[in-house]
mmCIF file of C-alpha atoms in Angstrom:
data_model
loop_
_atom_site.group_PDB
_atom_site.id
_atom_site.type_symbol
_atom_site.label_atom_id
_atom_site.label_comp_id
_atom_site.label_asym_id
_atom_site.label_seq_id
_atom_site.Cartn_x
_atom_site.Cartn_y
_atom_site.Cartn_z
ATOM 1 C CA UNK A 99 3.972 -15.625 13.431
ATOM 2 C CA UNK A 100 0.858 -16.051 11.309
ATOM 3 C CA UNK A 101 0.000 -13.763 8.385
ATOM 4 C CA UNK A 102 -2.595 -11.770 10.344
ATOM 5 C CA UNK A 103 0.013 -10.911 13.063
ATOM 6 C CA UNK A 104 2.559 -9.935 10.360
ATOM 7 C CA UNK A 105 -0.053 -7.596 8.819
ATOM 8 C CA UNK A 106 -0.956 -5.942 12.083
ATOM 9 C CA UNK A 107 2.684 -5.581 13.041
ATOM 10 C CA UNK A 108 3.967 -4.077 9.783
ATOM 11 C CA UNK A 109 0.958 -2.509 8.037
ATOM 12 C CA UNK A 110 1.614 0.971 9.318
ATOM 13 C CA UNK A 111 5.382 0.782 8.630
ATOM 14 C CA UNK A 112 4.831 -0.270 4.989
ATOM 15 C CA UNK A 113 2.123 2.382 4.479
ATOM 16 C CA UNK A 114 4.439 5.145 5.938
ATOM 17 C CA UNK A 115 7.361 3.950 3.711
ATOM 18 C CA UNK A 116 5.204 4.068 0.607
ATOM 19 C CA UNK A 117 3.719 7.389 1.543
ATOM 20 C CA UNK A 118 7.345 8.796 1.822
ATOM 21 C CA UNK A 119 8.060 7.471 -1.732
ATOM 22 C CA UNK A 120 4.692 8.368 -3.381
ATOM 23 C CA UNK A 121 3.184 11.348 -1.431
ATOM 24 C CA UNK A 122 -0.227 10.042 -2.294
ATOM 25 C CA UNK A 123 -2.329 8.491 0.594
ATOM 26 C CA UNK A 124 -4.698 6.538 -1.686
ATOM 27 C CA UNK A 125 -1.809 5.180 -3.739
ATOM 28 C CA UNK A 126 0.149 4.287 -0.625
ATOM 29 C CA UNK A 127 -2.897 2.480 0.719
ATOM 30 C CA UNK A 128 -3.377 0.520 -2.529
ATOM 31 C CA UNK A 129 0.279 -0.457 -2.696
ATOM 32 C CA UNK A 130 0.320 -1.416 0.912
ATOM 33 C CA UNK A 131 -2.529 -3.741 0.188
ATOM 34 C CA UNK A 132 -0.849 -5.085 -2.884
ATOM 35 C CA UNK A 133 2.362 -5.653 -0.892
ATOM 36 C CA UNK A 134 0.463 -7.813 1.646
ATOM 37 C CA UNK A 135 -1.422 -9.684 -1.179
ATOM 38 C CA UNK A 136 2.008 -10.549 -2.625
ATOM 39 C CA UNK A 137 3.222 -11.492 0.813
ATOM 40 C CA UNK A 138 0.299 -13.798 1.112
ATOM 41 C CA UNK A 139 1.239 -15.566 -2.167
ATOM 42 C CA UNK A 140 4.970 -15.919 -1.251
ATOM 43 C CA UNK A 141 5.168 -16.057 2.539
ATOM 44 C CA UNK A 142 6.206 -19.700 2.536
ATOM 45 C CA UNK A 143 9.408 -18.921 0.606
ATOM 46 C CA UNK A 144 10.484 -15.992 2.785
ATOM 47 C CA UNK A 145 13.225 -16.781 5.381
ATOM 48 C CA UNK A 146 12.098 -16.706 8.914
ATOM 49 C CA UNK A 147 12.647 -13.222 10.455
ATOM 50 C CA UNK A 148 12.960 -11.555 7.069
ATOM 51 C CA UNK A 149 9.370 -10.675 6.740
ATOM 52 C CA UNK A 150 9.720 -6.876 7.182
ATOM 53 C CA UNK A 151 12.754 -6.681 4.816
ATOM 54 C CA UNK A 152 10.788 -8.660 2.124
ATOM 55 C CA UNK A 153 7.672 -6.319 2.654
ATOM 56 C CA UNK A 154 9.813 -3.162 2.354
ATOM 57 C CA UNK A 155 11.622 -4.475 -0.763
ATOM 58 C CA UNK A 156 8.295 -5.454 -2.393
ATOM 59 C CA UNK A 157 6.733 -2.038 -1.455
ATOM 60 C CA UNK A 158 9.813 -0.248 -2.850
ATOM 61 C CA UNK A 159 9.572 -2.222 -6.119
ATOM 62 C CA UNK A 160 5.835 -1.302 -6.494
ATOM 63 C CA UNK A 161 6.575 2.325 -6.001
ATOM 64 C CA UNK A 162 9.404 2.236 -8.519
ATOM 65 C CA UNK A 163 7.169 0.459 -10.972
ATOM 66 C CA UNK A 164 4.604 3.140 -10.557
ATOM 67 C CA UNK A 165 7.157 5.864 -11.367
ATOM 68 C CA UNK A 166 8.493 3.863 -14.273
ATOM 69 C CA UNK A 167 5.050 3.470 -15.720
ATOM 70 C CA UNK A 168 4.554 7.216 -15.395
ATOM 71 C CA UNK A 169 8.156 8.007 -16.454
ATOM 72 C CA UNK A 170 8.491 10.127 -13.352
ATOM 73 C CA UNK A 171 11.150 9.742 -10.733
ATOM 74 C CA UNK A 172 10.508 12.093 -7.885
ATOM 75 C CA UNK A 173 10.609 12.177 -4.177
ATOM 76 C CA UNK A 174 7.757 14.021 -2.559
ATOM 77 C CA UNK A 175 8.050 15.176 1.044
ATOM 78 C CA UNK A 176 6.332 13.558 3.947
ATOM 79 C CA UNK A 177 6.444 15.108 7.398
ATOM 80 C CA UNK A 178 6.889 12.463 9.952
ATOM 81 C CA UNK A 179 4.563 12.981 12.969
ATOM 82 C CA UNK A 180 6.671 13.072 16.107
ATOM 83 C CA UNK A 181 4.785 12.850 19.327
ATOM 84 C CA UNK A 182 6.360 15.157 21.934
ATOM 85 C CA UNK A 183 5.746 15.195 25.554
ATOM 86 C CA UNK A 184 5.577 19.013 25.577
ATOM 87 C CA UNK A 185 3.813 20.854 22.827
ATOM 88 C CA UNK A 186 5.938 23.391 20.912
ATOM 89 C CA UNK A 187 4.832 26.975 20.781
ATOM 90 C CA UNK A 188 3.080 28.122 17.485
ATOM 91 C CA UNK A 189 6.371 29.823 16.519
ATOM 92 C CA UNK A 190 8.459 26.728 17.179
ATOM 93 C CA UNK A 191 5.984 24.589 15.331
ATOM 94 C CA UNK A 192 6.093 26.871 12.261
ATOM 95 C CA UNK A 193 9.867 27.036 12.261
ATOM 96 C CA UNK A 194 10.096 23.129 12.549
ATOM 97 C CA UNK A 195 7.680 22.773 9.654
ATOM 98 C CA UNK A 196 9.579 25.228 7.573
ATOM 99 C CA UNK A 197 12.935 23.591 8.351
ATOM 100 C CA UNK A 198 11.389 20.182 7.394
ATOM 101 C CA UNK A 199 9.974 21.689 4.210
ATOM 102 C CA UNK A 200 13.414 23.095 3.205
ATOM 103 C CA UNK A 201 15.029 19.690 3.985
ATOM 104 C CA UNK A 202 12.618 17.661 1.998
ATOM 105 C CA UNK A 203 12.691 20.000 -1.023
ATOM 106 C CA UNK A 204 16.474 19.567 -0.981
ATOM 107 C CA UNK A 205 16.178 15.763 -0.665
ATOM 108 C CA UNK A 206 13.766 15.813 -3.635
ATOM 109 C CA UNK A 207 16.556 17.173 -5.778
ATOM 110 C CA UNK A 208 18.863 14.247 -5.095
ATOM 111 C CA UNK A 209 19.159 11.205 -7.340
ATOM 112 C CA UNK A 210 16.873 8.283 -6.399
ATOM 113 C CA UNK A 211 19.603 6.110 -4.801
ATOM 114 C CA UNK A 212 20.566 8.983 -2.532
ATOM 115 C CA UNK A 213 16.888 9.638 -1.662
ATOM 116 C CA UNK A 214 16.321 6.006 -0.880
ATOM 117 C CA UNK A 215 19.274 5.607 1.466
ATOM 118 C CA UNK A 216 18.493 8.813 3.256
ATOM 119 C CA UNK A 217 14.839 7.843 3.751
ATOM 120 C CA UNK A 218 15.719 4.369 5.108
ATOM 121 C CA UNK A 219 18.788 5.277 7.290
ATOM 122 C CA UNK A 220 18.051 8.850 8.434
ATOM 123 C CA UNK A 221 14.288 9.312 8.283
ATOM 124 C CA UNK A 222 13.117 5.796 9.167
ATOM 125 C CA UNK A 223 16.128 4.987 11.268
ATOM 126 C CA UNK A 224 16.947 1.555 9.919
ATOM 127 C CA UNK A 225 20.257 -0.092 10.563
ATOM 128 C CA UNK A 226 22.872 -0.555 7.856
ATOM 129 C CA UNK A 227 22.143 -4.239 7.711
ATOM 130 C CA UNK A 228 18.332 -3.636 7.356
ATOM 131 C CA UNK A 229 18.935 -0.965 4.730
ATOM 132 C CA UNK A 230 21.306 -3.279 2.803
ATOM 133 C CA UNK A 231 18.756 -6.088 2.892
ATOM 134 C CA UNK A 232 16.064 -3.865 1.560
ATOM 135 C CA UNK A 233 18.089 -2.231 -1.211
ATOM 136 C CA UNK A 234 19.900 -5.486 -2.199
ATOM 137 C CA UNK A 235 23.271 -3.719 -1.592
ATOM 138 C CA UNK A 236 26.256 -4.763 0.515
ATOM 139 C CA UNK A 237 26.846 -2.884 3.738
ATOM 140 C CA UNK A 238 29.784 -1.067 2.273
ATOM 141 C CA UNK A 239 27.701 0.360 -0.572
ATOM 142 C CA UNK A 240 25.084 1.476 1.941
ATOM 143 C CA UNK A 241 27.709 3.361 4.003
ATOM 144 C CA UNK A 242 29.363 4.929 0.995
ATOM 145 C CA UNK A 243 26.157 5.927 -0.740
ATOM 146 C CA UNK A 244 24.864 7.462 2.504
ATOM 147 C CA UNK A 245 28.101 9.448 2.887
ATOM 148 C CA UNK A 246 27.811 10.738 -0.712
ATOM 149 C CA UNK A 247 24.076 11.426 -0.239
ATOM 150 C CA UNK A 248 24.681 13.507 2.734
ATOM 151 C CA UNK A 249 27.425 15.474 1.013
ATOM 152 C CA UNK A 250 25.044 16.066 -1.949
ATOM 153 C CA UNK A 251 22.278 17.105 0.460
ATOM 154 C CA UNK A 252 24.567 19.500 2.283
ATOM 155 C CA UNK A 253 25.520 20.974 -1.120
ATOM 156 C CA UNK A 254 21.776 21.323 -1.999
ATOM 157 C CA UNK A 255 21.156 23.117 1.284
ATOM 158 C CA UNK A 256 24.022 25.596 0.526
ATOM 159 C CA UNK A 257 26.261 24.038 3.111
ATOM 160 C CA UNK A 258 23.824 24.710 5.911
ATOM 161 C CA UNK A 259 23.091 21.349 7.498
ATOM 162 C CA UNK A 260 23.422 20.185 11.060
ATOM 163 C CA UNK A 261 24.913 16.704 11.453
ATOM 164 C CA UNK A 262 22.073 14.341 10.707
#
């Protein structure tokens, strides 16, 4: 695949991931652009088929660098837009938004490694292997950290959590 195809294929994914971490649309756009600028410089050294993992890892590092510079480590909620075939009633929509708000506020209180693994595995739906490549962890660490993160999240929610 050429660079233009990689950009069009993964641009939205990287932007969404950065927006999850930063909760700032302009900053997410800037870092998405910076991620692809770095990809352009290093694409020849990236293993074939590892483009998305490399892009996510680079985007994550840019976001962490941003927080380190500001000495702020926080997770800010982002409500993922789900297209449904049937529109929910106004009451259902409000309840879904409130449930999501409570969940994301609880996630925000977790330590950064727990937030990261929950975002990648449960919110973005990545596989254990993909998550392990992005975080630079072995698969066992991803599984164990996710298990601990979900226990901590359940505790944050006061024990009220459906199986994620």
